[in-house]
Each structure stands twice: as C-alpha cells, then as structure tokens.
Tab-separated table of C-alpha atoms in Angstrom:
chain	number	residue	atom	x	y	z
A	1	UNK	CA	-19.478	-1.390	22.338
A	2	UNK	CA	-17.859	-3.866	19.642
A	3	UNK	CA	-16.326	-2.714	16.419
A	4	UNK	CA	-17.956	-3.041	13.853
A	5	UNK	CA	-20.902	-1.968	15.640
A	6	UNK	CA	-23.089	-4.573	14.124
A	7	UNK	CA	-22.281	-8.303	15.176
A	8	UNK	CA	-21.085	-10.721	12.954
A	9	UNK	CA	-20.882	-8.518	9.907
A	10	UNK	CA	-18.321	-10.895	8.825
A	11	UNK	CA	-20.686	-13.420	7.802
A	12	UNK	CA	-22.704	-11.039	5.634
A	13	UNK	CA	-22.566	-10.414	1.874
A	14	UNK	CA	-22.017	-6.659	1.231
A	15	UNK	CA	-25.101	-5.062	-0.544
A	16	UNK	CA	-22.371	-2.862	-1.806
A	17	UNK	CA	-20.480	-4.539	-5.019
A	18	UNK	CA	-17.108	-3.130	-6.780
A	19	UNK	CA	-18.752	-4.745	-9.811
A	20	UNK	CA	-21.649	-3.493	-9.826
A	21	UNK	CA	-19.806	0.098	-10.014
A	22	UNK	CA	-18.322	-1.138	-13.189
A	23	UNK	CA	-21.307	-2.305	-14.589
A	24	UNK	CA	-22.473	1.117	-13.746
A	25	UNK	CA	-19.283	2.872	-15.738
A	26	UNK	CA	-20.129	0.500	-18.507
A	27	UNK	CA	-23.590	2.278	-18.530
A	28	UNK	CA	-22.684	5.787	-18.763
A	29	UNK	CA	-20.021	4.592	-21.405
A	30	UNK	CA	-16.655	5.399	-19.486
A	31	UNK	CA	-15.446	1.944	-19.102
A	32	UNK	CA	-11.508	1.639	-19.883
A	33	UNK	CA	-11.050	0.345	-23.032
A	34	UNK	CA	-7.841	-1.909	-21.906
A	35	UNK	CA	-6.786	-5.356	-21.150
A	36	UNK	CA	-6.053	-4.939	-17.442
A	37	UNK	CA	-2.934	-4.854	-15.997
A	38	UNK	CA	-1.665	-8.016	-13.935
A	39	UNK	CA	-0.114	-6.252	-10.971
A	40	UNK	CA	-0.323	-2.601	-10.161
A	41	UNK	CA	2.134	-0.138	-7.514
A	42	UNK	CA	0.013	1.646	-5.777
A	43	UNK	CA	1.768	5.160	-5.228
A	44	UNK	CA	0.513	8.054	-2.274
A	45	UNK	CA	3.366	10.840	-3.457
A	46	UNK	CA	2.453	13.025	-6.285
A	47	UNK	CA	6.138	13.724	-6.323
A	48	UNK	CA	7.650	10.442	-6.913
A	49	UNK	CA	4.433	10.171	-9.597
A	50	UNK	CA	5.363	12.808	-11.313
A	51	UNK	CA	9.170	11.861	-11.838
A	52	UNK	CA	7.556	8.481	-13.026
A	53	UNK	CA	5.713	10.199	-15.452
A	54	UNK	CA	8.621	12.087	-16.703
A	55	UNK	CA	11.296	9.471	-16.755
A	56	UNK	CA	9.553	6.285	-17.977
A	57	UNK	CA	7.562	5.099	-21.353
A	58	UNK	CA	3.741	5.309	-20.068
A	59	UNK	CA	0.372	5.250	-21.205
A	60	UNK	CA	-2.487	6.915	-19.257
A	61	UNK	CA	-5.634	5.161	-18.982
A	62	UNK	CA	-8.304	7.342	-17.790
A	63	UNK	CA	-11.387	6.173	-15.863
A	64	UNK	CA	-9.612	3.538	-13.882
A	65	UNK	CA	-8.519	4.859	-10.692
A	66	UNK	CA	-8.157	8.400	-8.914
A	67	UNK	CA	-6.660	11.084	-11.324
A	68	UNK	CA	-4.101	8.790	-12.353
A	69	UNK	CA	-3.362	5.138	-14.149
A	70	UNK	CA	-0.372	4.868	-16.512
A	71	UNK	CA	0.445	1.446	-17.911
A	72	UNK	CA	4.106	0.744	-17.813
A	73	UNK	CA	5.482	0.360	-21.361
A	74	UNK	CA	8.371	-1.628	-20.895
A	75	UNK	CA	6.333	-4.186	-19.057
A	76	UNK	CA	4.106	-4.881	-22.516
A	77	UNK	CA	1.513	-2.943	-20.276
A	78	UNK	CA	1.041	-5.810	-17.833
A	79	UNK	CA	2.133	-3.163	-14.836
A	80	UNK	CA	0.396	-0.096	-13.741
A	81	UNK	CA	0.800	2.618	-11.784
A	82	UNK	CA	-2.107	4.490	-9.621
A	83	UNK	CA	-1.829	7.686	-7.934
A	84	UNK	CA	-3.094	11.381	-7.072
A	85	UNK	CA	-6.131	9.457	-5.224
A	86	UNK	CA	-5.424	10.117	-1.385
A	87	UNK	CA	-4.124	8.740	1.741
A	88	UNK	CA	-5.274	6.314	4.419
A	89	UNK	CA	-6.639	2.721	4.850
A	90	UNK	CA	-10.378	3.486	3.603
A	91	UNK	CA	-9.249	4.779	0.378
A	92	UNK	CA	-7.263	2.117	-0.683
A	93	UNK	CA	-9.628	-0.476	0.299
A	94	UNK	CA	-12.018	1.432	-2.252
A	95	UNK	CA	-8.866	1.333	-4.498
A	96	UNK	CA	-8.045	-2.523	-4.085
A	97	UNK	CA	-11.860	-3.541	-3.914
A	98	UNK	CA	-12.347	-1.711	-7.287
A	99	UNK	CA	-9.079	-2.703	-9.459
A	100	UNK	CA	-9.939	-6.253	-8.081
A	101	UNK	CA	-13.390	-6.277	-9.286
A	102	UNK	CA	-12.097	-4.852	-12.608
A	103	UNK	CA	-9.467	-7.871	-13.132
A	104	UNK	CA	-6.358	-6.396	-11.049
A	105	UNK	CA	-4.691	-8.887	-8.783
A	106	UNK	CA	-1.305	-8.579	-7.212
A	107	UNK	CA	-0.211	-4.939	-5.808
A	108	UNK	CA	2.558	-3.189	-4.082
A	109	UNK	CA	2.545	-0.473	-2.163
A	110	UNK	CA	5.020	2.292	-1.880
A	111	UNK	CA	4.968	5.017	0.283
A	112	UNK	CA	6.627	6.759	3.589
A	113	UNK	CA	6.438	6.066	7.337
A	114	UNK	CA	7.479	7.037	10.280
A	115	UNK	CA	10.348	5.624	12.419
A	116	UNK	CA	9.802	4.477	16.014
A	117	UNK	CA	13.152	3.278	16.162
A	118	UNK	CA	16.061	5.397	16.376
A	119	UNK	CA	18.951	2.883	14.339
A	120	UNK	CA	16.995	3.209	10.818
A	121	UNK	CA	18.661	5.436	8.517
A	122	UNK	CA	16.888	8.116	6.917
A	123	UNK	CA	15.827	6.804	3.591
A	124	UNK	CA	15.848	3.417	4.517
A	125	UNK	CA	13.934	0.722	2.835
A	126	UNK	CA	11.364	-1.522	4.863
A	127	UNK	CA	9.897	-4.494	3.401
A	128	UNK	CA	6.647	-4.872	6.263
A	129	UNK	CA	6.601	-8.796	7.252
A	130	UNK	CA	2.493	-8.111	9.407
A	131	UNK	CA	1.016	-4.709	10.278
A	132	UNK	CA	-0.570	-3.937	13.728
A	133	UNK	CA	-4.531	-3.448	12.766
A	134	UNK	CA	-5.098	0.058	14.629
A	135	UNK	CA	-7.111	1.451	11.595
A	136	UNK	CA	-10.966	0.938	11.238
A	137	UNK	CA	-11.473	-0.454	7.808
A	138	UNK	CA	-9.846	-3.721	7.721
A	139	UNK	CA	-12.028	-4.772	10.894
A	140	UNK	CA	-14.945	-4.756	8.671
A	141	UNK	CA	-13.107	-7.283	6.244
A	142	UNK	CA	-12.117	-9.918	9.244
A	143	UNK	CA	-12.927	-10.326	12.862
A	144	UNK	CA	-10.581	-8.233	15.036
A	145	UNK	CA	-7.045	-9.520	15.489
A	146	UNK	CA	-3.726	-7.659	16.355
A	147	UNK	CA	-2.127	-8.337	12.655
A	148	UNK	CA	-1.939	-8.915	9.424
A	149	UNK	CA	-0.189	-10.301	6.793
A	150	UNK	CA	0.787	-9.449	3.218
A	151	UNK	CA	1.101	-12.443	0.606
A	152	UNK	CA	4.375	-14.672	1.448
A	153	UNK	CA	5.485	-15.167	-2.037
A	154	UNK	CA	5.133	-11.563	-2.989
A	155	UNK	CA	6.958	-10.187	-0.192
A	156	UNK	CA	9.780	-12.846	-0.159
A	157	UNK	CA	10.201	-12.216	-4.051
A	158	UNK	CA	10.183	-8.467	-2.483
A	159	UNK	CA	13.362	-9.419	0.063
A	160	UNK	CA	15.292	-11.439	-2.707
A	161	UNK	CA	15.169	-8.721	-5.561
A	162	UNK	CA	15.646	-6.187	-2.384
A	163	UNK	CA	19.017	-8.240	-1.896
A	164	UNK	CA	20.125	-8.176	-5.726
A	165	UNK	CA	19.730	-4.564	-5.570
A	166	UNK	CA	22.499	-4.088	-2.508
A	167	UNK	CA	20.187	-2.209	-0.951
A	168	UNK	CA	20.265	-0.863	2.869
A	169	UNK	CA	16.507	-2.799	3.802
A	170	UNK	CA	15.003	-3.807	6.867
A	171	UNK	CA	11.961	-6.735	7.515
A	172	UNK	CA	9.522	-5.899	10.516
A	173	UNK	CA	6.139	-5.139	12.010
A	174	UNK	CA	4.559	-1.639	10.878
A	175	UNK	CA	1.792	-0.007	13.360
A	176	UNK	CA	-1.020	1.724	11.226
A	177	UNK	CA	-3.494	4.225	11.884
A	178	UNK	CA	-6.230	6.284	10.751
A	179	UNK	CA	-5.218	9.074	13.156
A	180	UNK	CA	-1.898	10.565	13.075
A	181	UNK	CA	-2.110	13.086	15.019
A	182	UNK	CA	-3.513	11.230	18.115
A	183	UNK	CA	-0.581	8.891	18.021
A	184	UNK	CA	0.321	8.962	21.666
A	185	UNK	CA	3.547	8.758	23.855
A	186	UNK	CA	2.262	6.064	25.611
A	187	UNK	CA	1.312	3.827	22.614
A	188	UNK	CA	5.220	5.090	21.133
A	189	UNK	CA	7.040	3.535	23.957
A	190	UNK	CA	4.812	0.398	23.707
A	191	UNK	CA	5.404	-0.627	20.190
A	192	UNK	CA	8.714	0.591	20.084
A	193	UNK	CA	9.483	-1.422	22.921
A	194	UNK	CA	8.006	-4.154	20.783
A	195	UNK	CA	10.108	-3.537	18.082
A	196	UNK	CA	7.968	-2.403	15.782
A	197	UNK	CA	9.908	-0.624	12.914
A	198	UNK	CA	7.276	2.320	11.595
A	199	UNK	CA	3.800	3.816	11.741
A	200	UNK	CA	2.083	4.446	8.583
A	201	UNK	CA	-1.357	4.791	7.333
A	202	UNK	CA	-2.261	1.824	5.105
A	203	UNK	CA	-0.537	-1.546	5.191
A	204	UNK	CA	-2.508	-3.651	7.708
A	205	UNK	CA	-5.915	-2.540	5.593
A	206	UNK	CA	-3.960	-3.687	2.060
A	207	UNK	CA	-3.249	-7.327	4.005
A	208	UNK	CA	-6.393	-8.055	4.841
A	209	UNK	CA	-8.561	-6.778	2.225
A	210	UNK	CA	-6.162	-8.581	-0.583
A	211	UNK	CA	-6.529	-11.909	1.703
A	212	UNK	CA	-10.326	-11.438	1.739
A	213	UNK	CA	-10.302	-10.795	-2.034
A	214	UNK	CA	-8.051	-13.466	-2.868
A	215	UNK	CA	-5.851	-11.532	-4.360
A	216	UNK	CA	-2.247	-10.857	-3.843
A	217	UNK	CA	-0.286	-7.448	-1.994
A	218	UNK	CA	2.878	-5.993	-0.516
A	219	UNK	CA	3.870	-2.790	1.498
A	220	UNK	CA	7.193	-1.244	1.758
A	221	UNK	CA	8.054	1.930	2.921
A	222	UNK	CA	11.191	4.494	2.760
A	223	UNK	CA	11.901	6.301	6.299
A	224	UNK	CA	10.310	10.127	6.109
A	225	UNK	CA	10.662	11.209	9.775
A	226	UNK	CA	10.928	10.172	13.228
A	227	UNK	CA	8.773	9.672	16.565
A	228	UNK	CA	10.873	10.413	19.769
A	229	UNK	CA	10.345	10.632	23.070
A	230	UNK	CA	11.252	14.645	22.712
A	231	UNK	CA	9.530	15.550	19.020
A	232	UNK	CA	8.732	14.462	16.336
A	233	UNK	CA	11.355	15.022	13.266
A	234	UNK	CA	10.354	15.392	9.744
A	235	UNK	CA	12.426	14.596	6.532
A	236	UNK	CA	9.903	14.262	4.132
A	237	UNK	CA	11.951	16.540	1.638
A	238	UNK	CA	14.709	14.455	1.469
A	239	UNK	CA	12.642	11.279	0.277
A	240	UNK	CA	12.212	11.806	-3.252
A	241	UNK	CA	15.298	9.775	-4.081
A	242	UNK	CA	14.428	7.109	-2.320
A	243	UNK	CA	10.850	6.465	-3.367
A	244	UNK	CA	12.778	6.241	-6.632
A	245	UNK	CA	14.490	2.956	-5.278
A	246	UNK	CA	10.733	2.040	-3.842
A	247	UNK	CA	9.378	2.414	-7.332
A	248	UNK	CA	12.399	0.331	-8.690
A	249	UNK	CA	11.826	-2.036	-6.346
A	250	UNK	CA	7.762	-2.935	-6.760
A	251	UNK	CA	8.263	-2.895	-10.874
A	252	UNK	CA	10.962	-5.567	-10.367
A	253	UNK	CA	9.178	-7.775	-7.886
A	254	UNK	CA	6.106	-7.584	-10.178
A	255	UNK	CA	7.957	-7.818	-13.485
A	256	UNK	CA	9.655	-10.784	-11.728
A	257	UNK	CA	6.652	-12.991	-10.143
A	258	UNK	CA	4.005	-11.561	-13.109
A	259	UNK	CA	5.846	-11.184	-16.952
C-alpha cells in the first residue's frame, strides 16, 4: 500500500480551502478585526506563553488561532504570537494553512525535543538545517522524500542573530514523528548513528507545508530530555528558561528580516 493511499494526490486541488473557512468566519461575523501580522512564533508550551504574556506589552486578538494570538507591541504589531492550540504535525499544518490563507507569511517555531545524542547540553539551542519526514501529514503536501527543508534566509538570519546572542547553539537534522511512544531502539541507534541531533513532533510538516504555500518558516528547539540506549531521561522542568532564549531568539530573527 502507498501513502497517501490515493495516487497522485499531489496533482489535485484540495476541495478543502483555508479561505473558504475565513469567508465562513466572515459570515457568522467573528472575523479579526486586525491588519495581520507579518511573521508569527508559533509556541507549543503554555508555560513559556504564559511568562510571555506576563512580561511583554501584548494585545490579544481573539478568533485567529487556538485559544491564543497576542500581537507583539514593541514590534508596531507586525509579530504575533500563537499558542494553547496543541501538539503534533497535523495541527500545525491546520495552523500554517489557516494564518496563511488569512495573510500570515513567515513563522518560527519554538518548542522542545528530544536528544539522540549524548554531547548536547541540557537546554541547548538547535537551529534544525532539514527534518527526517516520519510524520503523515506533510506526505500529503509533496511526494514522499526522506527530508525537508525550512526557508534558507530565515534560518541563516536564525544562525547569525543566534551568534550575536553568544549563545551555546547547534545546526543539524531533527527526526519527527507522529508517534512518540513507538519510537523504537532500533530506529534510535539508526539516526543517531546518522547524526541526527533530536526527535520532535513538528518541524519536517512546517518545511514542507510553508514550501507548498509559498510562504516562509523556521524550527528551533531547546533540549527537554534524552533517548538512550538504557531509558529515556526527562528534563522538561528545567526548560522554562530556556524557551525564554527560544522566544528571544524567533522575535529577533523576525523583527530583523520583517520590521
């Protein structure tokens, strides 16, 4: 059996349409009433949301995206901020599909991942250079391929202001899945052998859905916990300051490349 089940979806036209949702909102009269943002940092931890929220100038928009869409002040509301709206690779297609469709077009994502390599320090910041496809919904954006990519000038603008900030960062391949609780031994030893950096559930979905869309998008990720050979060790406690730095990060690439 292929995947996608039907052949040559590819070549197809969707009967499904992100603006037709809109028009849809529009309808029933819940249609933000805002210039949209140019570039938005797409955000999975309600934690590091919240300490956003606290700590920084905001305005929430409501009927965007998920529970939660605060346009960044400082940025003369040209940056956003989306959270409280799930996990995993079909979710943030939904998310990337719709903001698109609504006039949205550069992202960043921030989040946590696991290591598969023993020499990253907790906390660490990885900037993800391709992602190994191993999640369902980006092979119903592009025919079936190991990788793939994010934008070039986003993530090199990612790397430079990653430098200016002295901080500890590492470039390299992330593996993600939709299952991560069936991620095996076997397929641990493989990609580690590899040398691929992290497993996460997102990043090869963002690349390929922002290429399809035309639109721009970055992933980088803070170390949360480790796959071994023995266990697996969690951390994901001890992150909170360092999805601060991930947060800094994004609104300085964006405010960089988009104000």
């Amino acid at each position: 059996m292929t995947f996608p089940n039907f052949p040559n979806k590819h070549r197809e036209r969707a009967v499904v349409q992100a603006e037709d949702f809109w028009k849809y909102k529009k309808e029933l009269g819940v249609f933000p009433d805002i210039k949209p943002p140019k570039g938005v940092i797409i955000c999975y931890s309600p934690t590091i949301l919240n300490y956003i929220v606290e700590n920084y100038s905001l305005t929430k928009v409501d009927n965007v995206f998920g529970k939660d869409f605060y346009l960044l002040n400082d940025s003369d509301k040209k940056i956003a901020l989306c959270g409280t709206f799930g996990i995993g690779a079909p979710i943030v297609g939904i998310l990337l599909e719709e903001l698109n469709a609504f006039g949205i077009k550069s992202f960043v994502s921030i989040g946590t991942a696991g290591s598969l390599q023993r020499n990253l320090q907790l906390g660490s910041t990885i900037i993800c250079t391709r992602a190994i496809r191993d999640e369902g919904t980006s092979h119903h954006y592009a025919l079936s391929e190991k990788y793939s990519y994010p934008s070039s000038d986003l993530t090199e603008k990612l790397i430079e202001i990653a430098k200016n900030m002295e901080l500890n960062y590492h470039t390299g391949t992330s593996w993600t899945t939709d299952a991560p609780y069936r991620e095996t031994l076997a397929e641990l030893k493989n990609y580690r052998d590899e040398g691929v950096l992290t497993v996460e559930m997102e990043a090869a979905a963002i690349f390929v859905i922002a290429k399809y869309l035309n639109i721009k998008a970055g992933a980088i990720f803070t170390i949360s916990d480790y796959l071994t050979e023995e266990n697996w060790e969690l951390h994901f406690h001890l992150t909170e300051e360092h999805l601060h730095t991930l947060f800094t990060l994004a609104k300085k690439t964006l405010s960089s490349l988009l104000l």
